mmCIF file of N, CA and C in Angstrom:
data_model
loop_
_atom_site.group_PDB
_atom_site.id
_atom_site.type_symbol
_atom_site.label_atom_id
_atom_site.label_comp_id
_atom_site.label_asym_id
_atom_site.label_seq_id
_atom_site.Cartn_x
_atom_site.Cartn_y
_atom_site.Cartn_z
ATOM 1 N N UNK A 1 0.834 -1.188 0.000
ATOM 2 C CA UNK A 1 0.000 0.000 0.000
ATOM 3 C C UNK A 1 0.873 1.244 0.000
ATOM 4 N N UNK A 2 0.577 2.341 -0.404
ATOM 5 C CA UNK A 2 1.461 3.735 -0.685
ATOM 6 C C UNK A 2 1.844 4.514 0.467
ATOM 7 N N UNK A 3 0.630 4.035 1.769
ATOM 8 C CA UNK A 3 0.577 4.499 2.998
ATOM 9 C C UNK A 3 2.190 4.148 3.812
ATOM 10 N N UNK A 4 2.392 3.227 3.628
ATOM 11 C CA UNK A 4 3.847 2.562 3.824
ATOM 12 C C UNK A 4 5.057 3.314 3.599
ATOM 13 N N UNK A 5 5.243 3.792 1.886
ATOM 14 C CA UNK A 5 6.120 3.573 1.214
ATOM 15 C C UNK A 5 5.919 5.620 1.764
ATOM 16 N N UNK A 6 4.984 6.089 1.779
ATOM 17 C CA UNK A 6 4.629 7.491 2.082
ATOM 18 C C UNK A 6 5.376 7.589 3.609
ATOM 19 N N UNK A 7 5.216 7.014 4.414
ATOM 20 C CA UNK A 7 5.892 6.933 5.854
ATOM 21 C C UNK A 7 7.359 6.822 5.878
ATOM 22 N N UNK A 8 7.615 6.163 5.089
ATOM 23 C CA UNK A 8 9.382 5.683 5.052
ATOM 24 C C UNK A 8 9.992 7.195 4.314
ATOM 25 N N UNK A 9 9.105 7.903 3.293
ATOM 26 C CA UNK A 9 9.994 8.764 3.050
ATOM 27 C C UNK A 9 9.988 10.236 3.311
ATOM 28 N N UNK A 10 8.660 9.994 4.533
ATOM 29 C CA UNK A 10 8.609 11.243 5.267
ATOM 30 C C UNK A 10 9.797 11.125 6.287
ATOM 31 N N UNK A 11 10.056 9.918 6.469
ATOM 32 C CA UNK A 11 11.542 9.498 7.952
ATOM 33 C C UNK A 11 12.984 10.227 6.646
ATOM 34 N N UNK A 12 12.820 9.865 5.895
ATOM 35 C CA UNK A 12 14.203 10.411 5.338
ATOM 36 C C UNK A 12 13.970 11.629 4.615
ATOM 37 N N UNK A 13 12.573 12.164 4.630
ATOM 38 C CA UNK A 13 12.870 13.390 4.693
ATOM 39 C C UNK A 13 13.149 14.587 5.595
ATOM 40 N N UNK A 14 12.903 13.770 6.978
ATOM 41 C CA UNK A 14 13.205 14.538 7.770
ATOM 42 C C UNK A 14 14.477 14.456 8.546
ATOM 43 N N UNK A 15 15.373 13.484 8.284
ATOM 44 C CA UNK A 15 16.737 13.367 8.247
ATOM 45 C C UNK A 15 17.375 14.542 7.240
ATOM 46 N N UNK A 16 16.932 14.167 6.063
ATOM 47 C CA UNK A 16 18.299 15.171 5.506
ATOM 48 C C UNK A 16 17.673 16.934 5.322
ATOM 49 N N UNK A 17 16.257 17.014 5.886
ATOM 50 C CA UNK A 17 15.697 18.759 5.897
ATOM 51 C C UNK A 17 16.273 18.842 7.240
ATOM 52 N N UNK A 18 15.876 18.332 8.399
ATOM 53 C CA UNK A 18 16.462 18.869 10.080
ATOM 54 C C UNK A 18 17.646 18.119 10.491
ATOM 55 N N UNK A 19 18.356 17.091 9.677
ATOM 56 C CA UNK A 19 19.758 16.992 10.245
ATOM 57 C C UNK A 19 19.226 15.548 11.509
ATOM 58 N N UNK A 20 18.403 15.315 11.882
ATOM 59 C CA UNK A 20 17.860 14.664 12.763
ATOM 60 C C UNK A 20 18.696 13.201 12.366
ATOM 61 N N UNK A 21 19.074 12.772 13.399
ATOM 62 C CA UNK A 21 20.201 11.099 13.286
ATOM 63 C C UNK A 21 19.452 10.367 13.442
ATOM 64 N N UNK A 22 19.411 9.108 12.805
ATOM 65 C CA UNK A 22 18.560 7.869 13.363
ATOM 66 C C UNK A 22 19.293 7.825 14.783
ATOM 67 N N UNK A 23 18.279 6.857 15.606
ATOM 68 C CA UNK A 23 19.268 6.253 16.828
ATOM 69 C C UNK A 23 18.403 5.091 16.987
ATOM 70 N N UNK A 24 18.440 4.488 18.243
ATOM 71 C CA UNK A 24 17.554 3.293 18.226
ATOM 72 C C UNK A 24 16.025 3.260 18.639
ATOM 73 N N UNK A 25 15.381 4.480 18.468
ATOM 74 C CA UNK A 25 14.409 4.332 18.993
ATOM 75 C C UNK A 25 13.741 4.442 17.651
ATOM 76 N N UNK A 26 14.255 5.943 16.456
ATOM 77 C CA UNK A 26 13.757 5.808 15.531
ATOM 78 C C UNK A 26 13.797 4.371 14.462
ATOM 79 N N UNK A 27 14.731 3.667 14.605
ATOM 80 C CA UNK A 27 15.019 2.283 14.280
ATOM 81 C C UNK A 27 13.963 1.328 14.494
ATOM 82 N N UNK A 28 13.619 1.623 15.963
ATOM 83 C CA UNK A 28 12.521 0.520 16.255
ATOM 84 C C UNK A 28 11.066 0.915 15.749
ATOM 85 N N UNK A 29 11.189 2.264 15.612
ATOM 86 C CA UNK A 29 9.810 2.686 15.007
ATOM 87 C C UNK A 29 9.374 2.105 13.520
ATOM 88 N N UNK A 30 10.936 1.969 12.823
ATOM 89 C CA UNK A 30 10.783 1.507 10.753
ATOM 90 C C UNK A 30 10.728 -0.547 11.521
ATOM 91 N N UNK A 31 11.580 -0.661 12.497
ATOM 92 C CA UNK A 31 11.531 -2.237 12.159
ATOM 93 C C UNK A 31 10.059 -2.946 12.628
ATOM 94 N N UNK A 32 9.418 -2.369 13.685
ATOM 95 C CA UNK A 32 8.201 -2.327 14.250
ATOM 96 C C UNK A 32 7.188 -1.849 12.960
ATOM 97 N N UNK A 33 7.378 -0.899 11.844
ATOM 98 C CA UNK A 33 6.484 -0.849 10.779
ATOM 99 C C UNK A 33 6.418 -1.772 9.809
ATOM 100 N N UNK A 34 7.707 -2.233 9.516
ATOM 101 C CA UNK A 34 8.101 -2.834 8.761
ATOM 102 C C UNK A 34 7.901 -4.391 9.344
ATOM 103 N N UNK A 35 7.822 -4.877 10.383
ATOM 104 C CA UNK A 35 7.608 -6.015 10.736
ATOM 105 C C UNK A 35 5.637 -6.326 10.960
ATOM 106 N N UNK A 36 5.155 -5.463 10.673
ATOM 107 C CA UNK A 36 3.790 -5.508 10.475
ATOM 108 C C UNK A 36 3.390 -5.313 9.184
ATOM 109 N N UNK A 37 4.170 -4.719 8.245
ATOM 110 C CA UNK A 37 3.605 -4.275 6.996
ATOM 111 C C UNK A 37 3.052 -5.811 6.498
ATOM 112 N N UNK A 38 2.999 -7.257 6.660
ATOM 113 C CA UNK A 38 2.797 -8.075 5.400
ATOM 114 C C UNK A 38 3.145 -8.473 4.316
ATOM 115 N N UNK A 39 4.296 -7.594 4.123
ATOM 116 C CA UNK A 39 5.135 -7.012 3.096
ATOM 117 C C UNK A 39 5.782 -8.565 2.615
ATOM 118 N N UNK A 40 6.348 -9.119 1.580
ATOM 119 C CA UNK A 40 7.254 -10.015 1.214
ATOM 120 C C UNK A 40 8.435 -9.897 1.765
ATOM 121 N N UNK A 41 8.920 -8.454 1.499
ATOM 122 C CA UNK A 41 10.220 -7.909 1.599
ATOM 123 C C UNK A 41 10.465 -7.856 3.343
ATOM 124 N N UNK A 42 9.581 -7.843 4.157
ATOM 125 C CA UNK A 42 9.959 -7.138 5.843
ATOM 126 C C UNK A 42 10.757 -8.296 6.024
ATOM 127 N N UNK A 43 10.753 -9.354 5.789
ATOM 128 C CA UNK A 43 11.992 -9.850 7.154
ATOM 129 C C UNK A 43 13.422 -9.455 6.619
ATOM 130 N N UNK A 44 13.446 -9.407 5.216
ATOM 131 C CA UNK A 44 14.758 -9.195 4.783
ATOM 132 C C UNK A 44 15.647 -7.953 5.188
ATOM 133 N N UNK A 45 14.030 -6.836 5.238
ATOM 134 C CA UNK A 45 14.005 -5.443 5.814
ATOM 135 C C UNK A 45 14.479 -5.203 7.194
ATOM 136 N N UNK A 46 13.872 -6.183 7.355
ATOM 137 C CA UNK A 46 14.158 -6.045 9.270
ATOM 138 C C UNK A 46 15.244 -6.407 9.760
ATOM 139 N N UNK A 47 15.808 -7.448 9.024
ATOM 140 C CA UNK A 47 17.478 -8.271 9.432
ATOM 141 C C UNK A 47 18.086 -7.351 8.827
ATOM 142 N N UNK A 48 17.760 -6.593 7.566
ATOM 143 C CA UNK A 48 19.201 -5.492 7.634
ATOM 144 C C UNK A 48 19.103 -4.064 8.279
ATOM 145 N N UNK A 49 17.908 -4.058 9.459
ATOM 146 C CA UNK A 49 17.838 -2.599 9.871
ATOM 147 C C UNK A 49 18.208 -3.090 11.309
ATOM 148 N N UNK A 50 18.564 -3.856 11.722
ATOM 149 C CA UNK A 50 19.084 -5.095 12.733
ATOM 150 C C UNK A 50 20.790 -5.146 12.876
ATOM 151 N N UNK A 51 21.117 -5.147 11.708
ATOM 152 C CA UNK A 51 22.850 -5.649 11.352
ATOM 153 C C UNK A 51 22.874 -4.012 11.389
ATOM 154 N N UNK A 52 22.457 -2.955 10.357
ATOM 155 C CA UNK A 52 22.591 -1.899 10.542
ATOM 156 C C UNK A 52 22.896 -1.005 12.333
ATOM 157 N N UNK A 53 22.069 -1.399 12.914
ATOM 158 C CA UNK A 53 22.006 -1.410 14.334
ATOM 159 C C UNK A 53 23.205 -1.715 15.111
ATOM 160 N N UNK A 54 23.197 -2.644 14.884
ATOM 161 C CA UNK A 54 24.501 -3.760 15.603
ATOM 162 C C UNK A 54 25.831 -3.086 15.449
ATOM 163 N N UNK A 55 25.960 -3.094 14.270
ATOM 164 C CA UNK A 55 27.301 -2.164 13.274
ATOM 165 C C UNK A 55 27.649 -1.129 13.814
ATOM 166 N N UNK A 56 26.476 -0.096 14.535
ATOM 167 C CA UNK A 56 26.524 1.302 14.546
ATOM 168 C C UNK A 56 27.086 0.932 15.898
ATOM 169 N N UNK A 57 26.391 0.311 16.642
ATOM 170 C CA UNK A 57 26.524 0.117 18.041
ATOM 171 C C UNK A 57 28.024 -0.639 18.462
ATOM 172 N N UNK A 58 28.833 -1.549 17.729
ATOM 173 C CA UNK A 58 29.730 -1.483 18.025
ATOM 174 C C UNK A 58 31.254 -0.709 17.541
ATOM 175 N N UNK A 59 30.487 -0.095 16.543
ATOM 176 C CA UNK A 59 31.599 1.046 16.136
ATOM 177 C C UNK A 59 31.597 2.160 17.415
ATOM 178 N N UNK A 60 30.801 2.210 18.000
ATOM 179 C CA UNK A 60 30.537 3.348 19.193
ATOM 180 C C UNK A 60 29.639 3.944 18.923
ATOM 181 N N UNK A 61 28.480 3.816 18.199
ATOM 182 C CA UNK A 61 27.189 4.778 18.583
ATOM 183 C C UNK A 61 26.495 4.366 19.441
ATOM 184 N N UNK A 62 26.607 4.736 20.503
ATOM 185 C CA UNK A 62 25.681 4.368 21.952
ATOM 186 C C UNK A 62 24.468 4.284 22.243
ATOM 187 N N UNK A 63 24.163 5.299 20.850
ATOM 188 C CA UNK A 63 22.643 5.694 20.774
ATOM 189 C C UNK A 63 21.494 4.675 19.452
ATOM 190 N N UNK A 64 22.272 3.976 19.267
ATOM 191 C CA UNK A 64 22.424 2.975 18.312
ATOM 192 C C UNK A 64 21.583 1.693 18.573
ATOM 193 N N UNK A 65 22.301 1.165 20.213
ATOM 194 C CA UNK A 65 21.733 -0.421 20.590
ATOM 195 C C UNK A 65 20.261 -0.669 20.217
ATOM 196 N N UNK A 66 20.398 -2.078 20.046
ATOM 197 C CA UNK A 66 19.363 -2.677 19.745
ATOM 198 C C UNK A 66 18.587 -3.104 21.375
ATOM 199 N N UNK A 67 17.399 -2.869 21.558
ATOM 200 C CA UNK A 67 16.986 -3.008 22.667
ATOM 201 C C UNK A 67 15.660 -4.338 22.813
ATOM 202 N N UNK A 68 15.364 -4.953 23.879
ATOM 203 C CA UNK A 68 14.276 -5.213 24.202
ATOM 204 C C UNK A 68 13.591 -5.241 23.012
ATOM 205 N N UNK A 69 12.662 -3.980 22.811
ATOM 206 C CA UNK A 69 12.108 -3.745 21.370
ATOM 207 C C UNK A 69 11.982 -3.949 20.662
ATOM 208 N N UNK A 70 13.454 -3.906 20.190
ATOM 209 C CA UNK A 70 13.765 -3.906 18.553
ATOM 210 C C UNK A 70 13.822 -5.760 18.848
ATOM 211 N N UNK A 71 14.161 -6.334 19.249
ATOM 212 C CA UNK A 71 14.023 -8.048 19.250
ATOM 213 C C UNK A 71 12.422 -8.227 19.550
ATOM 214 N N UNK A 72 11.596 -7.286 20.330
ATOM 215 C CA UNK A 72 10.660 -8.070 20.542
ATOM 216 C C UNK A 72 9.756 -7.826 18.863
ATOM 217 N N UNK A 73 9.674 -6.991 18.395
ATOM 218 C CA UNK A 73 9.391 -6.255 17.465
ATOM 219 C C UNK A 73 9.340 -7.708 15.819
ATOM 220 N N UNK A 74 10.892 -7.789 16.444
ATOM 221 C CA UNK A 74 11.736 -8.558 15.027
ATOM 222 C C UNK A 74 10.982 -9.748 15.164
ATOM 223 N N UNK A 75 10.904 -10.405 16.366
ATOM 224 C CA UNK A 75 10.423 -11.557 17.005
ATOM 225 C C UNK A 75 8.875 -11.868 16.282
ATOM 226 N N UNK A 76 7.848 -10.613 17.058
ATOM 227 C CA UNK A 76 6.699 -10.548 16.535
ATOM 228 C C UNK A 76 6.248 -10.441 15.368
#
């Protein structure tokens, strides 16, 4: 549905108009959409917004971790 694809690029439009960083909360908000969408594509979606996560978090973005959430999310 367009409602979807309309959501994902209001998130990156508001990254590159206000500068705004993903961290892990906005993360859990796309893997939590994306793990409900029905979609064909979400699990593939979700394991790489997952590794994405992981990556950030052990390079040192603190603000990064994958939480509770984001597994229960992936899980569900």
């Amino acid at each position: 549905d367009g409602q979807f694809e309309k959501s994902m690029e209001e998130a990156s439009n508001l990254e590159r108009k206000y500068q705004i960083m993903p961290n892990s909360i906005s993360h859990n908000i796309v893997i939590d959409s994306w793990s409900k969408s029905s979609r064909p594509d979400a699990p593939d979606q979700v394991l790489d917004l997952l590794g994405a996560m992981e990556t950030a978090f052990k390079k040192g973005k603190k603000n990064m971790k994958p939480d509770g959430y984001t597994y229960s999310s992936i899980i569900g």
